[in-house]
Short mmCIF file of C-alpha atoms and ligand atoms in Angstrom, two decimals:
data_model
loop_
_atom_site.label_atom_id
_atom_site.label_comp_id
_atom_site.label_asym_id
_atom_site.label_seq_id
_atom_site.Cartn_x
_atom_site.Cartn_y
_atom_site.Cartn_z
CA MET U 1 22.41 -6.31 23.33
CA GLN U 2 20.92 -5.57 19.85
CA ALA U 3 18.56 -8.55 18.90
CA ALA U 4 19.68 -11.28 15.22
CA PRO U 5 17.93 -9.32 12.46
CA LEU U 6 14.20 -11.13 10.98
CA VAL U 7 15.77 -13.43 8.45
CA ASP U 8 13.44 -15.85 6.83
CA GLY U 9 13.71 -19.68 5.27
CA PHE U 10 15.48 -17.91 1.90
CA GLY U 11 18.05 -15.49 3.91
CA ARG U 12 15.74 -12.51 3.14
CA VAL U 13 16.52 -9.89 5.85
CA HIS U 14 13.00 -8.22 7.14
CA ASP U 15 13.16 -4.39 7.95
CA ASN U 16 9.64 -3.13 6.48
CA LEU U 17 6.31 -3.39 8.39
CA ARG U 18 2.60 -2.82 6.60
CA ILE U 19 -0.02 -1.79 9.56
CA GLY U 20 -3.50 -1.76 8.74
CA VAL U 21 -5.51 0.60 10.79
CA THR U 22 -9.20 -0.34 9.36
CA ASP U 23 -10.42 -2.37 6.87
CA ARG U 24 -13.33 0.22 6.80
CA CYS U 25 -13.22 2.90 3.21
CA ASN U 26 -15.16 5.21 2.56
CA ILE U 27 -15.07 4.45 -1.62
CA ARG U 28 -15.33 1.27 -3.00
CA CYS U 29 -12.63 0.67 -5.97
CA PHE U 30 -14.06 -2.10 -7.78
CA TYR U 31 -10.41 -4.10 -7.40
CA CYS U 32 -10.62 -3.80 -3.82
CA MET U 33 -13.87 -4.10 -2.56
CA PRO U 34 -17.25 -4.91 -3.85
CA GLU U 35 -19.67 -2.30 -4.07
CA THR U 36 -21.99 -3.10 -1.60
CA GLY U 37 -22.87 -5.52 1.17
CA VAL U 38 -19.29 -5.78 2.87
CA GLU U 39 -18.77 -7.45 6.15
CA PHE U 40 -16.20 -5.34 8.33
CA VAL U 41 -14.78 -6.34 11.12
CA GLU U 42 -16.43 -5.21 14.78
CA ARG U 43 -15.08 -2.33 16.03
CA ARG U 44 -13.46 -4.23 19.53
CA GLU U 45 -12.22 -6.70 17.42
CA ILE U 46 -9.68 -3.72 15.53
CA LEU U 47 -6.50 -2.93 17.59
CA SER U 48 -5.99 0.03 19.10
CA PHE U 49 -3.66 2.36 18.88
CA GLU U 50 -2.05 1.02 21.75
CA GLU U 51 -1.72 -2.02 21.10
CA ILE U 52 -0.17 -1.16 17.11
CA GLU U 53 2.04 1.24 18.99
CA ARG U 54 3.90 -1.43 21.10
CA PHE U 55 3.50 -3.81 18.31
CA ALA U 56 5.56 -2.13 16.48
CA ARG U 57 7.99 -1.33 19.45
CA ILE U 58 8.76 -5.13 19.45
CA ALA U 59 9.08 -5.38 15.69
CA VAL U 60 11.04 -2.30 15.99
CA GLY U 61 13.68 -3.61 18.32
CA LEU U 62 13.79 -6.76 15.88
CA GLY U 63 14.72 -4.82 13.05
CA ILE U 64 11.80 -3.30 11.59
CA THR U 65 13.23 0.19 10.65
CA LYS U 66 9.92 1.25 7.86
CA LEU U 67 6.42 1.55 8.56
CA ARG U 68 3.48 2.34 6.34
CA VAL U 69 0.14 3.02 7.79
CA THR U 70 -2.81 2.05 5.35
CA GLY U 71 -5.76 -0.08 5.71
CA GLY U 72 -8.88 -0.26 4.02
CA GLU U 73 -8.46 3.78 4.27
CA PRO U 74 -6.73 4.69 7.35
CA LEU U 75 -8.49 8.34 7.12
CA VAL U 76 -11.25 7.41 8.08
CA ARG U 77 -9.70 5.88 11.69
CA ARG U 78 -10.51 8.64 14.06
CA GLY U 79 -7.49 10.29 15.47
CA LEU U 80 -5.09 9.25 12.80
CA PRO U 81 -2.41 11.96 13.33
CA VAL U 82 -2.37 10.49 17.14
CA LEU U 83 -0.70 7.34 16.12
CA ILE U 84 1.54 8.50 13.65
CA ARG U 85 2.74 10.58 15.86
CA ARG U 86 3.77 7.60 18.24
CA LEU U 87 4.93 5.63 15.93
CA ALA U 88 7.15 9.04 14.70
CA ALA U 89 8.61 8.77 18.30
CA ILE U 90 9.33 4.97 18.68
CA PRO U 91 13.39 5.01 18.72
CA GLY U 92 14.66 2.79 15.60
CA VAL U 93 11.69 3.47 12.85
CA ARG U 94 13.87 5.99 10.09
CA ASP U 95 11.20 6.13 7.34
CA LEU U 96 6.88 6.40 8.27
CA ALA U 97 4.93 6.34 5.04
CA LEU U 98 1.50 6.50 4.83
CA THR U 99 -0.90 4.88 2.11
CA THR U 100 -4.43 6.64 1.55
CA ASN U 101 -6.90 7.65 -1.27
CA GLY U 102 -6.84 11.20 -0.58
CA VAL U 103 -10.40 11.08 -0.05
CA LEU U 104 -10.16 12.74 3.73
CA LEU U 105 -6.54 14.84 2.71
CA GLU U 106 -7.46 18.01 2.37
CA ALA U 107 -8.79 17.98 6.62
CA LEU U 108 -6.25 15.86 7.83
CA ALA U 109 -2.47 16.90 5.41
CA GLY U 110 -2.02 19.43 7.64
CA PRO U 111 -2.52 17.55 11.21
CA LEU U 112 -0.32 14.46 10.27
CA TYR U 113 2.37 16.20 8.94
CA GLU U 114 2.35 18.10 12.02
CA ALA U 115 2.36 14.75 14.08
CA GLY U 116 5.64 13.74 12.00
CA LEU U 117 4.73 12.07 8.67
CA ARG U 118 6.18 13.03 6.20
CA ARG U 119 5.71 11.15 3.16
CA LEU U 120 2.60 9.76 1.52
CA ASN U 121 0.66 7.35 -1.04
CA VAL U 122 -1.79 8.84 -2.77
CA HIS U 123 -4.22 6.59 -4.67
CA LEU U 124 -5.01 7.99 -8.47
CA ASP U 125 -6.12 5.40 -11.14
CA THR U 126 -7.48 8.89 -13.06
CA LEU U 127 -8.20 12.54 -13.31
CA ASP U 128 -11.17 11.79 -15.30
CA ARG U 129 -14.20 12.51 -13.27
CA GLY U 130 -16.62 10.12 -14.90
CA ARG U 131 -13.79 7.02 -14.96
CA PHE U 132 -13.22 7.71 -10.92
CA ARG U 133 -17.03 7.39 -10.26
CA GLN U 134 -16.98 4.13 -12.35
CA ILE U 135 -13.73 2.71 -10.26
CA ALA U 136 -14.55 4.13 -7.33
CA ARG U 137 -18.04 3.96 -7.18
CA ARG U 138 -18.53 7.93 -5.90
CA ASP U 139 -18.01 10.80 -7.17
CA ASP U 140 -14.73 11.92 -5.06
CA LEU U 141 -11.97 13.15 -7.27
CA ASP U 142 -12.02 16.57 -6.59
CA LYS U 143 -11.92 15.80 -2.56
CA VAL U 144 -8.09 13.65 -4.27
CA LEU U 145 -7.13 16.36 -6.05
CA ALA U 146 -7.49 19.03 -3.07
CA GLY U 147 -5.95 17.01 -0.64
CA LEU U 148 -3.11 16.55 -3.30
CA GLU U 149 -2.91 20.37 -2.96
CA ALA U 150 -2.92 20.51 0.11
CA ALA U 151 -0.22 18.25 1.19
CA ARG U 152 1.98 19.74 -1.94
CA ARG U 153 1.69 23.40 -0.17
CA LEU U 154 2.71 22.03 2.97
CA GLY U 155 6.08 20.47 1.94
CA TYR U 156 5.71 16.78 2.29
CA THR U 157 9.41 15.37 1.32
CA THR U 158 7.72 12.09 -0.91
CA ILE U 159 4.48 12.43 -2.25
CA LYS U 160 3.75 9.05 -4.75
CA LEU U 161 0.30 8.78 -6.81
CA ASN U 162 -0.70 4.93 -6.54
CA VAL U 163 -2.08 4.14 -10.01
CA VAL U 164 -3.73 0.38 -10.29
CA ALA U 165 -3.28 -0.58 -14.30
CA VAL U 166 -6.48 -2.22 -15.48
CA LYS U 167 -6.18 -2.73 -19.15
CA ASN U 168 -8.56 -1.56 -21.13
CA LEU U 169 -9.47 1.15 -18.79
CA ILE U 170 -7.13 3.30 -17.73
CA GLU U 171 -5.03 3.46 -20.99
CA PRO U 172 -6.76 7.50 -21.73
CA ASP U 173 -4.76 8.07 -18.24
CA ILE U 174 -1.49 7.11 -18.14
CA VAL U 175 0.41 10.22 -20.08
CA LEU U 176 -2.01 12.41 -18.57
CA LEU U 177 -0.99 11.36 -15.17
CA ALA U 178 2.65 11.21 -15.90
CA ARG U 179 2.35 14.62 -16.80
CA PHE U 180 0.49 15.93 -13.99
CA GLY U 181 3.29 14.35 -11.39
CA ARG U 182 6.09 16.30 -13.56
CA GLU U 183 4.12 19.38 -13.34
CA ARG U 184 3.97 18.84 -9.64
CA GLY U 185 6.41 17.05 -8.32
CA PHE U 186 4.37 13.74 -7.73
CA GLU U 187 6.28 10.63 -8.87
CA VAL U 188 3.67 7.71 -10.37
CA ARG U 189 3.90 4.58 -9.39
CA TYR U 190 1.99 1.87 -11.80
CA ILE U 191 0.68 -1.15 -10.07
CA GLU U 192 0.04 -3.73 -11.93
CA PHE U 193 -3.94 -5.01 -11.39
CA MET U 194 -3.27 -7.87 -8.64
CA PRO U 195 -5.80 -10.60 -7.76
CA LEU U 196 -6.34 -9.32 -5.06
CA ASP U 197 -10.70 -8.50 -5.28
CA ALA U 198 -12.87 -9.31 -3.17
CA GLN U 199 -15.73 -9.91 -6.30
CA ASN U 200 -12.69 -12.45 -7.93
CA LEU U 201 -13.15 -9.54 -11.47
CA TRP U 202 -9.01 -10.29 -12.29
CA ASP U 203 -7.58 -12.49 -14.88
CA ARG U 204 -4.23 -11.89 -16.79
CA GLY U 205 -5.92 -10.38 -19.29
CA LYS U 206 -7.30 -7.41 -17.08
CA VAL U 207 -3.79 -6.69 -16.23
CA LEU U 208 -1.89 -3.76 -18.06
CA LEU U 209 1.68 -4.39 -17.76
CA ALA U 210 4.85 -2.67 -16.86
CA ASP U 211 6.33 -2.76 -20.58
CA GLU U 212 3.38 -2.10 -22.49
CA ILE U 213 3.18 1.28 -20.18
CA ILE U 214 6.97 2.35 -20.32
CA ALA U 215 6.68 1.63 -24.32
CA ILE U 216 3.32 4.66 -23.54
CA LEU U 217 5.32 6.88 -21.76
CA SER U 218 8.26 6.57 -23.97
CA ARG U 219 6.78 7.56 -27.02
CA GLU U 220 4.43 10.09 -25.85
CA ILE U 221 6.46 11.89 -23.71
CA ALA U 222 10.14 11.41 -23.25
CA PRO U 223 12.16 7.77 -23.24
CA LEU U 224 12.42 6.02 -20.62
CA GLN U 225 15.89 5.05 -18.50
CA PRO U 226 15.88 2.65 -15.50
CA VAL U 227 17.03 4.58 -12.10
CA PRO U 228 19.73 2.39 -10.36
CA ASP U 229 17.74 1.08 -6.96
CA PRO U 230 19.25 2.85 -3.96
CA ASP U 231 17.20 0.53 -1.89
CA PRO U 232 17.18 -2.57 -4.35
CA ARG U 233 14.29 -4.58 -2.11
CA ALA U 234 11.60 -1.97 -2.79
CA PRO U 235 8.64 -3.49 -5.02
CA ALA U 236 9.00 -0.56 -7.58
CA THR U 237 11.21 -0.29 -9.95
CA GLU U 238 11.88 3.41 -10.77
CA TYR U 239 13.09 4.71 -14.71
CA ALA U 240 13.48 8.68 -15.23
CA PHE U 241 12.10 10.78 -18.63
CA ALA U 242 15.24 11.50 -20.51
CA ASP U 243 14.79 14.80 -20.96
CA GLY U 244 14.82 15.01 -16.97
CA ILE U 245 11.61 16.13 -15.48
CA GLY U 246 10.46 13.51 -13.33
CA LYS U 247 10.63 10.11 -12.40
CA VAL U 248 7.93 7.20 -12.42
CA GLY U 249 7.36 3.86 -10.88
CA PHE U 250 6.31 0.44 -11.91
CA ILE U 251 5.22 -2.37 -9.42
CA ALA U 252 5.22 -5.15 -11.81
CA SER U 253 3.92 -7.97 -9.39
CA ILE U 254 2.93 -10.04 -12.42
CA SER U 255 5.23 -9.58 -15.02
CA ARG U 256 8.16 -9.44 -13.02
CA PRO U 257 7.79 -10.41 -9.46
CA PHE U 258 10.00 -9.18 -6.86
CA CYS U 259 8.79 -11.91 -4.54
CA GLY U 260 13.15 -12.88 -4.05
CA ASN U 261 13.41 -9.63 -2.34
CA CYS U 262 11.15 -9.14 -0.15
CA ASN U 263 11.60 -7.33 3.01
CA ARG U 264 7.77 -6.90 3.63
CA LEU U 265 4.92 -8.10 7.09
CA ARG U 266 1.98 -6.79 7.42
CA LEU U 267 -0.15 -6.59 10.14
CA THR U 268 -3.70 -6.63 9.47
CA ALA U 269 -6.51 -4.05 11.44
CA ASP U 270 -7.42 -7.02 13.09
CA GLY U 271 -4.50 -7.99 14.83
CA LYS U 272 -3.15 -10.73 12.51
CA LEU U 273 0.33 -11.27 11.02
CA ARG U 274 0.70 -12.52 7.31
CA TYR U 275 4.46 -12.52 5.88
CA CYS U 276 3.17 -11.84 2.55
CA LEU U 277 0.09 -10.09 0.59
CA PHE U 278 -0.88 -13.46 -0.78
CA ALA U 279 -0.57 -15.50 1.96
CA LEU U 280 -2.97 -18.13 3.19
CA GLU U 281 -2.13 -18.24 6.74
CA GLU U 282 -1.68 -16.03 8.85
CA ASP U 283 -0.95 -15.80 13.03
CA ASP U 284 -3.33 -14.27 15.58
CA VAL U 285 -1.30 -11.36 17.68
CA LYS U 286 -4.26 -9.94 19.10
CA ALA U 287 -5.25 -12.40 21.38
CA PRO U 288 -1.93 -12.59 22.49
CA LEU U 289 -1.40 -8.95 22.59
CA ARG U 290 -4.98 -8.93 25.05
CA SER U 291 -4.36 -11.92 27.30
CA GLY U 292 -1.04 -10.74 28.50
CA ALA U 293 1.21 -11.97 26.49
CA SER U 294 5.19 -10.96 27.55
CA ASP U 295 7.24 -8.27 24.59
CA GLU U 296 9.38 -11.83 24.34
CA ASP U 297 6.06 -13.69 23.61
CA ILE U 298 5.10 -10.89 20.10
CA ALA U 299 8.61 -11.37 19.70
CA ALA U 300 9.07 -14.90 19.30
CA LEU U 301 5.66 -14.88 17.22
CA ILE U 302 7.23 -12.58 14.73
CA ARG U 303 10.28 -14.78 14.16
CA SER U 304 8.04 -17.73 13.83
CA ASN U 305 6.00 -16.01 11.20
CA VAL U 306 8.81 -15.03 9.07
CA ALA U 307 10.90 -18.49 9.42
CA ARG U 308 7.75 -19.81 8.04
CA LYS U 309 7.45 -17.49 5.49
CA TRP U 310 7.09 -19.29 1.66
CA ALA U 311 9.59 -18.44 -1.38
CA GLY U 312 6.41 -16.11 -3.21
CA HIS U 313 3.05 -16.22 -4.57
CA GLU U 314 2.64 -18.49 -7.30
CA ILE U 315 0.36 -15.83 -9.60
CA ASN U 316 1.76 -17.13 -13.20
CA SER U 317 1.37 -20.57 -12.04
CA SER U 318 -1.65 -23.40 -11.81
CA LYS U 319 -1.31 -23.56 -8.19
CA PHE U 320 -2.22 -19.90 -7.35
CA VAL U 321 -5.11 -19.61 -4.69
CA ALA U 322 -6.43 -16.29 -4.00
CA PRO U 323 -6.09 -15.33 -0.03
CA PRO U 324 -9.54 -15.34 1.71
CA ARG U 325 -8.91 -11.78 2.61
CA ALA U 326 -9.75 -9.12 -0.18
CA MET U 327 -6.88 -5.58 -0.32
CA ASN U 328 -8.85 -3.42 2.09
CA ALA U 329 -8.53 -6.17 4.31
CA ILE U 330 -5.33 -7.41 4.04
CA GLY U 331 -3.43 -3.64 4.33
CA GLY U 332 -2.25 -2.84 0.87
N1 LIG G 401 -7.25 2.72 0.76
C1 LIG G 401 -5.79 3.37 0.62
C2 LIG G 401 -5.66 3.33 -0.66
O1 LIG G 401 -6.41 2.95 -1.42
O2 LIG G 401 -4.08 4.17 -1.29
C3 LIG G 401 -4.99 2.22 0.95
C4 LIG G 401 -5.27 1.17 1.30
S1 LIG G 401 -5.41 0.17 -0.66
C5 LIG G 401 -5.54 -1.48 -0.47
C6 LIG G 401 -3.98 0.24 -0.84
C7 LIG G 401 -3.04 0.63 -2.58
O3 LIG G 401 -4.08 -0.97 -2.79
C8 LIG G 401 -4.07 1.14 -2.93
O4 LIG G 401 -3.22 2.72 -3.06
C9 LIG G 401 -3.98 0.45 -4.62
O5 LIG G 401 -3.04 0.73 -5.76
C10 LIG G 401 -3.24 -0.44 -4.48
N2 LIG G 401 -4.41 -1.73 -4.72
C11 LIG G 401 -5.64 -2.11 -4.06
N3 LIG G 401 -6.16 -3.12 -4.66
C12 LIG G 401 -5.63 -3.65 -5.65
C13 LIG G 401 -5.56 -4.86 -7.03
N4 LIG G 401 -6.21 -5.79 -6.99
N5 LIG G 401 -4.55 -4.84 -7.31
C14 LIG G 401 -3.61 -4.17 -7.38
N6 LIG G 401 -3.19 -3.21 -6.34
C15 LIG G 401 -4.44 -2.91 -5.91
FE1 LIG G 402 -10.66 1.66 -0.98
FE2 LIG G 402 -7.93 1.96 -1.02
FE3 LIG G 402 -9.35 -0.17 -0.88
FE4 LIG G 402 -9.64 1.72 -2.77
S1 LIG G 402 -7.84 0.42 -2.47
S2 LIG G 402 -11.41 0.37 -2.14
S3 LIG G 402 -9.74 3.18 -1.80
S4 LIG G 402 -9.34 0.81 0.50
#
């Protein structure tokens, strides 16, 4: 018998699970991690592939159909294609995607494709080597570009570029990245800088807003027209260039919060279930997974987490409190 869907107190149906597979990363984007002195979770506290797969199967039994693997940097987790193969094989999974910084993608794009992955989001804020180094505190732009090219040659169905929109920093890249995407068939998604950085650097004045980017792209490339969304619950709003070449998307968490449509849950690498990126509470699933809990017990835990989900983040109010975990440890 099909289980009842995962509906929260506001009527939002949850069908999307993001899985953090590590909190570690091989670069150090300033809007996510500090440059030095990061304390990572001990390896034994990180969920095994078996634990992740079991949790995902139970969640899929409750109506989850979309999985996204993320981190930290998921490609630093050894043997990741093995996990991808297992997740792709779960009956009921209709969509499996991966978010990566692309640094290790050149070698892994093939094994991941063979394992069943078809959708990639590759994080790329700039095509300028100096600015890449300034943002990521590593000199790895060429590796990311090589990884993207490898993925493109393999024929991934969707490759999107994630650009974190930080004001007074990435303006010179906005048009260049959109052109880069249009030439290669990558959809660029501009993500408004959110208060999830480990060093509390965020303030409203540092956010480059979606409307400002739309104005720049419309002026410099071609007018942008909103695209009717096939999935209105997806966080990005999409626009097409009026000349018919390519699309861009905006994740405007600050200027156009989309909490009212949220369908997402998050499992952190250390086995905590979160109903929101910004949640201040989380449920431990690792201890139950490791101490003989039944599938029904885990399912009840997921239902209880969803039932407690709040209406949404309060970034635009004085009540906002940043979560104690930074983006790399939540699973962005
Ligand atoms: N390491 C992978 C990566 O960078 O894509 C996956 C994890 S990362 C936390 C997921 C996404 O979060 C990144 O693609 C980046 O665009 C986004 N991100 C990180 N910090 C952010 C912040 N403070 N505000 C908005 N987006 C952020
Ligand atoms: Fe690493 Fe991704 Fe965070 Fe950048 S955004 S530091 S690539 S986890």
